[in-house]
Amino acid sequence: GCSWGYGPKNGPDHWHEMGFPIAKEGARQSPIEIKSQEAKYDCNLKPLNLSYDPASSKSISNTGVSIQVDFDDCSDRSVLTGGPLCGKYRLRQFHFHWGACDGHGSEHVIDGKNFAGELHLVHWNAEKYSCFGDAVKAPDGLAVIAVFLKVCDSNPALQKIVCSLECLKSKDSKSEFKDFSPCSLLPSCLQYYTYLGSLTTPPLCESVIWLVLKEPVTIGADQIAKFRCLEFGPNDPMVNNYRPPQPSKCREIRKNFE
Ligand SMILES: C[C@@H](CNC(=O)c1ccc(S(N)(=O)=O)cc1)Cn1ccc2ccccc21
Ligand SMILES: [Zn+2]
């Protein structure tokens, strides 16, 4: 069909010919490879300031391309400020990308290292734009926090998500998902790399200020195995739902640590 995905016929290498020319022509496409030594320490970068209200989590769903937890973003209940950001960015959703095996699955790559997966917390600039749709078209409209997933000990903070996956195997399945604190998914150290990029899935809008955390979080082998039981569609396991690194095109990457 005409819908994009991650397969041999509709995957990242085909997106430019499926109605998203920016995939090939864009000047600030994501993800990218981050070379830590080339990232410039910027002492003016502020710490990230996260204020998340667990009561704002609403639902968890199999979107057909990922597993996604949606939040109530009609008011400033869960917001991100600080870092390189001007204004208040409202949490709208978080979702994951992962591989068929532990050796790959992340979108961003650090010094040639692929992680088994990557968590994205998606926020939009509610101070400057009146809705997500307007923000997604603006160069400073979105801020996404990326957290690498490393297969190691089981992660208790992921258990509520993992337990809900059993009822979310099929595309477009959805369950209620209340009182979840996204802070629990973050590493203790919030040092980050930041650069200007895009959505990593169509429509690939170049509206994202990326905040890639240096410290990964763990996911258990049994936990990521459950992610790999989800399906893109009937008998089509949801794995390798990641876009590989894109040309840097001379973009500056900054970090808030020495
Ligand atoms: C942007 C798309 C929906 N896609 C995203 O919101 C999105 C967010 C983050 C990433 S990533 N992997 O880079 O973190 C990728 C895609 C269509 N869409 C959905 C609702 C919606 C409302 C208005 C306009 C467009 C809309
Ligand atoms: Zn993502």
PDB file of C-alpha atoms and ligand atoms in Angstrom:
ATOM      1  CA  GLY A   1       0.000   0.000   0.000  1.00  0.00           C
ATOM      2  CA  CYS A   2       1.006   3.653  -0.075  1.00  0.00           C
ATOM      3  CA  SER A   3       1.738   3.836   3.631  1.00  0.00           C
ATOM      4  CA  TRP A   4       5.304   4.244   4.776  1.00  0.00           C
ATOM      5  CA  GLY A   5       6.911   1.816   7.189  1.00  0.00           C
ATOM      6  CA  TYR A   6      10.190   0.049   7.863  1.00  0.00           C
ATOM      7  CA  GLY A   7      10.004  -2.845   5.383  1.00  0.00           C
ATOM      8  CA  PRO A   8      12.105  -3.487   2.245  1.00  0.00           C
ATOM      9  CA  LYS A   9       9.531  -1.746   0.034  1.00  0.00           C
ATOM     10  CA  ASN A  10       8.274   1.108   2.234  1.00  0.00           C
ATOM     11  CA  GLY A  11      11.203   1.735   4.580  1.00  0.00           C
ATOM     12  CA  PRO A  12      13.474   4.789   5.131  1.00  0.00           C
ATOM     13  CA  ASP A  13      15.200   4.474   1.723  1.00  0.00           C
ATOM     14  CA  HIS A  14      11.819   4.735  -0.021  1.00  0.00           C
ATOM     15  CA  TRP A  15      10.285   7.599   1.992  1.00  0.00           C
ATOM     16  CA  HIS A  16      11.621  10.282  -0.426  1.00  0.00           C
ATOM     17  CA  GLU A  17       9.637   8.677  -3.288  1.00  0.00           C
ATOM     18  CA  MET A  18       6.492   8.147  -1.153  1.00  0.00           C
ATOM     19  CA  GLY A  19       5.634  11.830  -0.893  1.00  0.00           C
ATOM     20  CA  PHE A  20       8.395  12.993   1.477  1.00  0.00           C
ATOM     21  CA  PRO A  21      11.178  14.475  -0.700  1.00  0.00           C
ATOM     22  CA  ILE A  22      12.586  16.224   2.386  1.00  0.00           C
ATOM     23  CA  ALA A  23      13.927  12.793   3.372  1.00  0.00           C
ATOM     24  CA  LYS A  24      16.610  13.246   0.709  1.00  0.00           C
ATOM     25  CA  GLU A  25      16.673  17.044   0.237  1.00  0.00           C
ATOM     26  CA  GLY A  26      16.364  18.233   3.838  1.00  0.00           C
ATOM     27  CA  ALA A  27      19.130  20.259   5.480  1.00  0.00           C
ATOM     28  CA  ARG A  28      18.360  19.161   9.045  1.00  0.00           C
ATOM     29  CA  GLN A  29      17.183  15.546   8.951  1.00  0.00           C
ATOM     30  CA  SER A  30      17.294  13.215  11.987  1.00  0.00           C
ATOM     31  CA  PRO A  31      18.655  11.045  13.429  1.00  0.00           C
ATOM     32  CA  ILE A  32      22.385  11.707  13.126  1.00  0.00           C
ATOM     33  CA  GLU A  33      25.621  10.145  14.297  1.00  0.00           C
ATOM     34  CA  ILE A  34      26.980  12.072  17.295  1.00  0.00           C
ATOM     35  CA  LYS A  35      30.766  12.187  17.587  1.00  0.00           C
ATOM     36  CA  SER A  36      31.265  13.175  21.220  1.00  0.00           C
ATOM     37  CA  GLN A  37      34.655  14.781  20.636  1.00  0.00           C
ATOM     38  CA  GLU A  38      33.235  17.084  17.932  1.00  0.00           C
ATOM     39  CA  ALA A  39      30.317  18.254  20.096  1.00  0.00           C
ATOM     40  CA  LYS A  40      31.062  21.710  21.512  1.00  0.00           C
ATOM     41  CA  TYR A  41      30.650  22.352  25.243  1.00  0.00           C
ATOM     42  CA  ASP A  42      28.439  25.439  25.680  1.00  0.00           C
ATOM     43  CA  CYS A  43      28.448  26.882  29.218  1.00  0.00           C
ATOM     44  CA  ASN A  44      25.342  28.936  28.391  1.00  0.00           C
ATOM     45  CA  LEU A  45      23.229  25.786  28.022  1.00  0.00           C
ATOM     46  CA  LYS A  46      20.926  25.499  31.039  1.00  0.00           C
ATOM     47  CA  PRO A  47      19.985  22.237  32.756  1.00  0.00           C
ATOM     48  CA  LEU A  48      16.790  20.566  31.550  1.00  0.00           C
ATOM     49  CA  ASN A  49      13.827  21.352  33.775  1.00  0.00           C
ATOM     50  CA  LEU A  50      11.092  18.718  33.631  1.00  0.00           C
ATOM     51  CA  SER A  51       7.811  19.143  35.461  1.00  0.00           C
ATOM     52  CA  TYR A  52       5.590  16.194  34.625  1.00  0.00           C
ATOM     53  CA  ASP A  53       2.177  15.514  36.180  1.00  0.00           C
ATOM     54  CA  PRO A  54       1.607  11.713  36.187  1.00  0.00           C
ATOM     55  CA  ALA A  55      -2.144  12.359  36.146  1.00  0.00           C
ATOM     56  CA  SER A  56      -1.776  13.734  32.601  1.00  0.00           C
ATOM     57  CA  SER A  57      -1.042  10.325  31.062  1.00  0.00           C
ATOM     58  CA  LYS A  58      -4.071   9.078  29.121  1.00  0.00           C
ATOM     59  CA  SER A  59      -3.521   5.991  26.954  1.00  0.00           C
ATOM     60  CA  ILE A  60      -1.039   3.569  25.448  1.00  0.00           C
ATOM     61  CA  SER A  61      -1.424   2.400  21.864  1.00  0.00           C
ATOM     62  CA  ASN A  62       0.124   0.368  19.079  1.00  0.00           C
ATOM     63  CA  THR A  63       0.311   3.038  16.365  1.00  0.00           C
ATOM     64  CA  GLY A  64       1.357   0.509  13.688  1.00  0.00           C
ATOM     65  CA  VAL A  65       4.893   1.917  13.767  1.00  0.00           C
ATOM     66  CA  SER A  66       5.617   2.109  17.514  1.00  0.00           C
ATOM     67  CA  ILE A  67       4.165   1.817  21.006  1.00  0.00           C
ATOM     68  CA  GLN A  68       3.074   5.239  22.213  1.00  0.00           C
ATOM     69  CA  VAL A  69       1.819   6.749  25.484  1.00  0.00           C
ATOM     70  CA  ASP A  70      -0.299   9.872  24.948  1.00  0.00           C
ATOM     71  CA  PHE A  71      -0.678  12.722  27.432  1.00  0.00           C
ATOM     72  CA  ASP A  72      -3.270  15.437  27.956  1.00  0.00           C
ATOM     73  CA  ASP A  73      -1.543  18.432  26.349  1.00  0.00           C
ATOM     74  CA  CYS A  74      -4.524  20.829  26.536  1.00  0.00           C
ATOM     75  CA  SER A  75      -2.868  22.707  29.400  1.00  0.00           C
ATOM     76  CA  ASP A  76       0.553  23.108  31.007  1.00  0.00           C
ATOM     77  CA  ARG A  77       0.387  19.935  33.109  1.00  0.00           C
ATOM     78  CA  SER A  78       3.611  18.271  31.942  1.00  0.00           C
ATOM     79  CA  VAL A  79       6.182  20.719  30.664  1.00  0.00           C
ATOM     80  CA  LEU A  80       9.840  20.933  29.717  1.00  0.00           C
ATOM     81  CA  THR A  81      11.814  24.165  30.055  1.00  0.00           C
ATOM     82  CA  GLY A  82      15.497  25.074  30.257  1.00  0.00           C
ATOM     83  CA  GLY A  83      18.246  23.531  28.173  1.00  0.00           C
ATOM     84  CA  PRO A  84      18.591  25.480  24.911  1.00  0.00           C
ATOM     85  CA  LEU A  85      14.839  26.096  24.860  1.00  0.00           C
ATOM     86  CA  CYS A  86      13.043  29.440  24.869  1.00  0.00           C
ATOM     87  CA  GLY A  87       9.612  28.975  26.387  1.00  0.00           C
ATOM     88  CA  LYS A  88       7.555  26.112  27.733  1.00  0.00           C
ATOM     89  CA  TYR A  89       7.257  22.871  25.796  1.00  0.00           C
ATOM     90  CA  ARG A  90       4.275  20.633  26.620  1.00  0.00           C
ATOM     91  CA  LEU A  91       4.665  16.839  26.746  1.00  0.00           C
ATOM     92  CA  ARG A  92       2.371  15.286  24.120  1.00  0.00           C
ATOM     93  CA  GLN A  93       3.553  11.671  23.935  1.00  0.00           C
ATOM     94  CA  PHE A  94       6.449   9.317  24.300  1.00  0.00           C
ATOM     95  CA  HIS A  95       7.243   6.285  22.133  1.00  0.00           C
ATOM     96  CA  PHE A  96      10.039   3.844  21.390  1.00  0.00           C
ATOM     97  CA  HIS A  97      12.270   2.565  18.564  1.00  0.00           C
ATOM     98  CA  TRP A  98      14.002  -0.825  18.842  1.00  0.00           C
ATOM     99  CA  GLY A  99      15.832  -3.574  16.906  1.00  0.00           C
ATOM    100  CA  ALA A 100      15.239  -7.246  16.160  1.00  0.00           C
ATOM    101  CA  CYS A 101      18.362  -7.938  18.220  1.00  0.00           C
ATOM    102  CA  ASP A 102      20.293  -6.075  20.906  1.00  0.00           C
ATOM    103  CA  GLY A 103      23.066  -4.887  18.540  1.00  0.00           C
ATOM    104  CA  HIS A 104      20.900  -2.222  16.892  1.00  0.00           C
ATOM    105  CA  GLY A 105      17.597  -0.418  17.286  1.00  0.00           C
ATOM    106  CA  SER A 106      18.481   3.115  18.363  1.00  0.00           C
ATOM    107  CA  GLU A 107      18.101   6.014  15.919  1.00  0.00           C
ATOM    108  CA  HIS A 108      20.901   8.259  17.129  1.00  0.00           C
ATOM    109  CA  VAL A 109      24.356   6.679  17.174  1.00  0.00           C
ATOM    110  CA  ILE A 110      27.082   7.801  19.591  1.00  0.00           C
ATOM    111  CA  ASP A 111      30.710   7.371  18.450  1.00  0.00           C
ATOM    112  CA  GLY A 112      29.676   4.490  16.213  1.00  0.00           C
ATOM    113  CA  LYS A 113      27.700   2.742  18.944  1.00  0.00           C
ATOM    114  CA  ASN A 114      24.119   1.625  18.260  1.00  0.00           C
ATOM    115  CA  PHE A 115      21.957   0.925  21.294  1.00  0.00           C
ATOM    116  CA  ALA A 116      19.210  -1.707  21.440  1.00  0.00           C
ATOM    117  CA  GLY A 117      16.520   0.963  21.460  1.00  0.00           C
ATOM    118  CA  GLU A 118      15.649   4.608  21.989  1.00  0.00           C
ATOM    119  CA  LEU A 119      12.867   6.355  23.905  1.00  0.00           C
ATOM    120  CA  HIS A 120      11.533   9.678  22.566  1.00  0.00           C
ATOM    121  CA  LEU A 121       9.615  12.132  24.768  1.00  0.00           C
ATOM    122  CA  VAL A 122       7.864  14.543  22.390  1.00  0.00           C
ATOM    123  CA  HIS A 123       7.066  18.118  23.492  1.00  0.00           C
ATOM    124  CA  TRP A 124       5.679  21.125  21.588  1.00  0.00           C
ATOM    125  CA  ASN A 125       6.199  24.865  22.129  1.00  0.00           C
ATOM    126  CA  ALA A 126       2.867  25.862  23.683  1.00  0.00           C
ATOM    127  CA  GLU A 127       4.141  29.320  24.592  1.00  0.00           C
ATOM    128  CA  LYS A 128       4.604  30.322  20.933  1.00  0.00           C
ATOM    129  CA  TYR A 129       2.092  28.097  19.053  1.00  0.00           C
ATOM    130  CA  SER A 130      -1.589  27.470  19.708  1.00  0.00           C
ATOM    131  CA  CYS A 131      -1.637  23.792  18.778  1.00  0.00           C
ATOM    132  CA  PHE A 132       0.634  20.856  17.972  1.00  0.00           C
ATOM    133  CA  GLY A 133      -0.224  21.117  14.268  1.00  0.00           C
ATOM    134  CA  ASP A 134       1.151  24.660  14.091  1.00  0.00           C
ATOM    135  CA  ALA A 135       4.218  23.764  16.167  1.00  0.00           C
ATOM    136  CA  VAL A 136       5.128  20.768  14.000  1.00  0.00           C
ATOM    137  CA  LYS A 137       5.580  23.150  11.036  1.00  0.00           C
ATOM    138  CA  ALA A 138       7.843  25.593  12.884  1.00  0.00           C
ATOM    139  CA  PRO A 139      11.651  25.421  13.152  1.00  0.00           C
ATOM    140  CA  ASP A 140      11.450  25.736  16.971  1.00  0.00           C
ATOM    141  CA  GLY A 141       8.109  23.994  17.341  1.00  0.00           C
ATOM    142  CA  LEU A 142       9.111  20.695  18.963  1.00  0.00           C
ATOM    143  CA  ALA A 143      11.616  19.460  21.530  1.00  0.00           C
ATOM    144  CA  VAL A 144      12.278  15.722  21.761  1.00  0.00           C
ATOM    145  CA  ILE A 145      14.282  14.124  24.584  1.00  0.00           C
ATOM    146  CA  ALA A 146      16.012  10.943  23.369  1.00  0.00           C
ATOM    147  CA  VAL A 147      17.053   8.288  25.895  1.00  0.00           C
ATOM    148  CA  PHE A 148      19.123   5.268  24.833  1.00  0.00           C
ATOM    149  CA  LEU A 149      18.013   1.807  25.962  1.00  0.00           C
ATOM    150  CA  LYS A 150      20.760  -0.636  26.948  1.00  0.00           C
ATOM    151  CA  VAL A 151      19.887  -4.337  27.436  1.00  0.00           C
ATOM    152  CA  CYS A 152      20.980  -5.133  30.975  1.00  0.00           C
ATOM    153  CA  ASP A 153      19.025  -5.508  34.201  1.00  0.00           C
ATOM    154  CA  SER A 154      15.251  -5.333  34.066  1.00  0.00           C
ATOM    155  CA  ASN A 155      13.958  -1.781  34.471  1.00  0.00           C
ATOM    156  CA  PRO A 156      11.120  -1.500  37.026  1.00  0.00           C
ATOM    157  CA  ALA A 157      10.010   1.816  35.488  1.00  0.00           C
ATOM    158  CA  LEU A 158       9.249  -0.003  32.218  1.00  0.00           C
ATOM    159  CA  GLN A 159       7.280  -2.824  33.833  1.00  0.00           C
ATOM    160  CA  LYS A 160       3.880  -1.075  33.683  1.00  0.00           C
ATOM    161  CA  ILE A 161       4.466  -0.488  29.956  1.00  0.00           C
ATOM    162  CA  VAL A 162       5.698  -4.061  29.352  1.00  0.00           C
ATOM    163  CA  CYS A 163       2.682  -5.537  31.147  1.00  0.00           C
ATOM    164  CA  SER A 164       0.311  -3.548  28.937  1.00  0.00           C
ATOM    165  CA  LEU A 165       1.915  -4.817  25.702  1.00  0.00           C
ATOM    166  CA  GLU A 166       0.074  -8.142  25.832  1.00  0.00           C
ATOM    167  CA  CYS A 167      -3.197  -6.406  24.873  1.00  0.00           C
ATOM    168  CA  LEU A 168      -1.507  -4.148  22.288  1.00  0.00           C
ATOM    169  CA  LYS A 169      -0.117  -6.704  19.867  1.00  0.00           C
ATOM    170  CA  SER A 170      -2.204  -5.539  16.906  1.00  0.00           C
ATOM    171  CA  LYS A 171      -2.002  -2.272  15.000  1.00  0.00           C
ATOM    172  CA  ASP A 172      -4.371   0.453  16.290  1.00  0.00           C
ATOM    173  CA  SER A 173      -4.982  -1.356  19.609  1.00  0.00           C
ATOM    174  CA  LYS A 174      -5.249   1.033  22.567  1.00  0.00           C
ATOM    175  CA  SER A 175      -5.633   0.818  26.343  1.00  0.00           C
ATOM    176  CA  GLU A 176      -6.178   3.276  29.173  1.00  0.00           C
ATOM    177  CA  PHE A 177      -2.837   4.214  30.784  1.00  0.00           C
ATOM    178  CA  LYS A 178      -3.272   6.462  33.809  1.00  0.00           C
ATOM    179  CA  ASP A 179      -0.977   7.803  36.512  1.00  0.00           C
ATOM    180  CA  PHE A 180       2.283   7.077  34.764  1.00  0.00           C
ATOM    181  CA  SER A 181       5.265   9.294  35.598  1.00  0.00           C
ATOM    182  CA  PRO A 182       7.568   9.705  32.581  1.00  0.00           C
ATOM    183  CA  CYS A 183      10.285  10.979  34.937  1.00  0.00           C
ATOM    184  CA  SER A 184      10.686   7.378  36.097  1.00  0.00           C
ATOM    185  CA  LEU A 185      11.993   6.496  32.613  1.00  0.00           C
ATOM    186  CA  LEU A 186      14.841   9.016  32.721  1.00  0.00           C
ATOM    187  CA  PRO A 187      18.418   8.341  33.860  1.00  0.00           C
ATOM    188  CA  SER A 188      19.679  10.059  36.991  1.00  0.00           C
ATOM    189  CA  CYS A 189      22.091  12.206  34.963  1.00  0.00           C
ATOM    190  CA  LEU A 190      20.399  14.585  32.506  1.00  0.00           C
ATOM    191  CA  GLN A 191      23.554  15.705  30.674  1.00  0.00           C
ATOM    192  CA  TYR A 192      22.689  16.048  26.983  1.00  0.00           C
ATOM    193  CA  TYR A 193      23.789  16.734  23.439  1.00  0.00           C
ATOM    194  CA  THR A 194      21.591  19.157  21.463  1.00  0.00           C
ATOM    195  CA  TYR A 195      21.199  19.939  17.751  1.00  0.00           C
ATOM    196  CA  LEU A 196      18.536  21.120  15.300  1.00  0.00           C
ATOM    197  CA  GLY A 197      16.831  18.270  13.454  1.00  0.00           C
ATOM    198  CA  SER A 198      13.577  16.721  12.312  1.00  0.00           C
ATOM    199  CA  LEU A 199      10.948  14.118  13.016  1.00  0.00           C
ATOM    200  CA  THR A 200      12.547  10.732  12.299  1.00  0.00           C
ATOM    201  CA  THR A 201       9.352   9.446  10.642  1.00  0.00           C
ATOM    202  CA  PRO A 202       7.245  10.942   7.849  1.00  0.00           C
ATOM    203  CA  PRO A 203       6.346  13.756   7.440  1.00  0.00           C
ATOM    204  CA  LEU A 204       9.978  14.325   8.639  1.00  0.00           C
ATOM    205  CA  CYS A 205       9.212  17.975   9.513  1.00  0.00           C
ATOM    206  CA  GLU A 206      12.362  19.982  10.320  1.00  0.00           C
ATOM    207  CA  SER A 207      10.893  21.330  13.542  1.00  0.00           C
ATOM    208  CA  VAL A 208      12.709  19.438  16.301  1.00  0.00           C
ATOM    209  CA  ILE A 209      15.223  20.696  18.830  1.00  0.00           C
ATOM    210  CA  TRP A 210      16.838  17.374  19.815  1.00  0.00           C
ATOM    211  CA  LEU A 211      18.031  16.711  23.376  1.00  0.00           C
ATOM    212  CA  VAL A 212      19.944  13.410  23.346  1.00  0.00           C
ATOM    213  CA  LEU A 213      20.814  12.258  26.869  1.00  0.00           C
ATOM    214  CA  LYS A 214      24.327  10.938  27.351  1.00  0.00           C
ATOM    215  CA  GLU A 215      23.358   8.316  29.951  1.00  0.00           C
ATOM    216  CA  PRO A 216      21.326   5.306  28.761  1.00  0.00           C
ATOM    217  CA  VAL A 217      18.682   3.541  30.835  1.00  0.00           C
ATOM    218  CA  THR A 218      18.428  -0.228  31.111  1.00  0.00           C
ATOM    219  CA  ILE A 219      15.834  -2.569  29.697  1.00  0.00           C
ATOM    220  CA  GLY A 220      15.737  -6.278  30.601  1.00  0.00           C
ATOM    221  CA  ALA A 221      16.179  -8.967  27.939  1.00  0.00           C
ATOM    222  CA  ASP A 222      12.728 -10.291  28.920  1.00  0.00           C
ATOM    223  CA  GLN A 223      11.268  -6.785  28.667  1.00  0.00           C
ATOM    224  CA  ILE A 224      12.587  -5.957  25.190  1.00  0.00           C
ATOM    225  CA  ALA A 225      11.537  -9.447  24.074  1.00  0.00           C
ATOM    226  CA  LYS A 226       7.954  -8.381  24.778  1.00  0.00           C
ATOM    227  CA  PHE A 227       8.398  -5.237  22.620  1.00  0.00           C
ATOM    228  CA  ARG A 228       9.491  -7.562  19.808  1.00  0.00           C
ATOM    229  CA  CYS A 229       6.205  -9.519  20.058  1.00  0.00           C
ATOM    230  CA  LEU A 230       4.222  -6.485  18.913  1.00  0.00           C
ATOM    231  CA  GLU A 231       3.133  -6.340  15.277  1.00  0.00           C
ATOM    232  CA  PHE A 232       3.242  -3.699  12.501  1.00  0.00           C
ATOM    233  CA  GLY A 233       0.409  -5.723  10.977  1.00  0.00           C
ATOM    234  CA  PRO A 234      -0.783  -9.369  10.887  1.00  0.00           C
ATOM    235  CA  ASN A 235       2.229 -11.743  11.228  1.00  0.00           C
ATOM    236  CA  ASP A 236       4.610  -8.802  10.736  1.00  0.00           C
ATOM    237  CA  PRO A 237       6.662  -8.408  13.941  1.00  0.00           C
ATOM    238  CA  MET A 238       7.291  -4.819  15.033  1.00  0.00           C
ATOM    239  CA  VAL A 239      11.104  -4.722  15.057  1.00  0.00           C
ATOM    240  CA  ASN A 240      13.752  -2.431  13.507  1.00  0.00           C
ATOM    241  CA  ASN A 241      11.358   0.525  13.571  1.00  0.00           C
ATOM    242  CA  TYR A 242      14.273   2.961  13.438  1.00  0.00           C
ATOM    243  CA  ARG A 243      15.646   5.335  10.786  1.00  0.00           C
ATOM    244  CA  PRO A 244      19.419   5.149  10.287  1.00  0.00           C
ATOM    245  CA  PRO A 245      21.625   8.252  10.770  1.00  0.00           C
ATOM    246  CA  GLN A 246      21.269  10.996   8.140  1.00  0.00           C
ATOM    247  CA  PRO A 247      23.878  13.413   6.711  1.00  0.00           C
ATOM    248  CA  SER A 248      25.013  15.923   9.289  1.00  0.00           C
ATOM    249  CA  LYS A 249      25.330  18.691   6.610  1.00  0.00           C
ATOM    250  CA  CYS A 250      27.684  20.699   8.792  1.00  0.00           C
ATOM    251  CA  ARG A 251      25.326  20.997  11.728  1.00  0.00           C
ATOM    252  CA  GLU A 252      26.750  22.079  15.090  1.00  0.00           C
ATOM    253  CA  ILE A 253      26.177  19.695  17.982  1.00  0.00           C
ATOM    254  CA  ARG A 254      26.488  21.226  21.450  1.00  0.00           C
ATOM    255  CA  LYS A 255      26.697  19.579  24.880  1.00  0.00           C
ATOM    256  CA  ASN A 256      26.031  20.967  28.364  1.00  0.00           C
ATOM    257  CA  PHE A 257      28.897  19.090  29.982  1.00  0.00           C
ATOM    258  CA  GLU A 258      32.669  19.075  29.677  1.00  0.00           C
TER     259      GLU A 258
HETATM  260  C1  LIG B   1       3.163  15.019  12.621  1.00  0.00           C
HETATM  261  C2  LIG B   1       2.568  13.664  12.349  1.00  0.00           C
HETATM  262  C3  LIG B   1       2.642  12.790  13.599  1.00  0.00           C
HETATM  263  N1  LIG B   1       4.023  12.475  13.957  1.00  0.00           N
HETATM  264  C4  LIG B   1       4.560  12.936  15.114  1.00  0.00           C
HETATM  265  O1  LIG B   1       3.927  13.634  15.868  1.00  0.00           O
HETATM  266  C5  LIG B   1       5.962  12.524  15.448  1.00  0.00           C
HETATM  267  C6  LIG B   1       6.510  12.929  16.664  1.00  0.00           C
HETATM  268  C7  LIG B   1       7.822  12.569  16.991  1.00  0.00           C
HETATM  269  C8  LIG B   1       8.588  11.793  16.114  1.00  0.00           C
HETATM  270  S1  LIG B   1      10.246  11.371  16.550  1.00  0.00           S
HETATM  271  N2  LIG B   1      10.503   9.820  16.210  1.00  0.00           N
HETATM  272  O2  LIG B   1      11.091  12.172  15.711  1.00  0.00           O
HETATM  273  O3  LIG B   1      10.357  11.590  17.966  1.00  0.00           O
HETATM  274  C9  LIG B   1       8.052  11.395  14.909  1.00  0.00           C
HETATM  275  C10 LIG B   1       6.725  11.754  14.567  1.00  0.00           C
HETATM  276  C11 LIG B   1       1.093  13.766  11.887  1.00  0.00           C
HETATM  277  N3  LIG B   1       0.197  14.379  12.873  1.00  0.00           N
HETATM  278  C12 LIG B   1      -0.383  13.669  13.871  1.00  0.00           C
HETATM  279  C13 LIG B   1      -1.226  14.531  14.569  1.00  0.00           C
HETATM  280  C14 LIG B   1      -1.134  15.786  13.981  1.00  0.00           C
HETATM  281  C15 LIG B   1      -1.768  17.003  14.241  1.00  0.00           C
HETATM  282  C16 LIG B   1      -1.463  18.095  13.432  1.00  0.00           C
HETATM  283  C17 LIG B   1      -0.542  17.961  12.394  1.00  0.00           C
HETATM  284  C18 LIG B   1       0.090  16.746  12.141  1.00  0.00           C
HETATM  285  C19 LIG B   1      -0.232  15.661  12.922  1.00  0.00           C
HETATM  286 ZN    ZN B   2      10.776   8.632  17.740  1.00  0.00          ZN
END
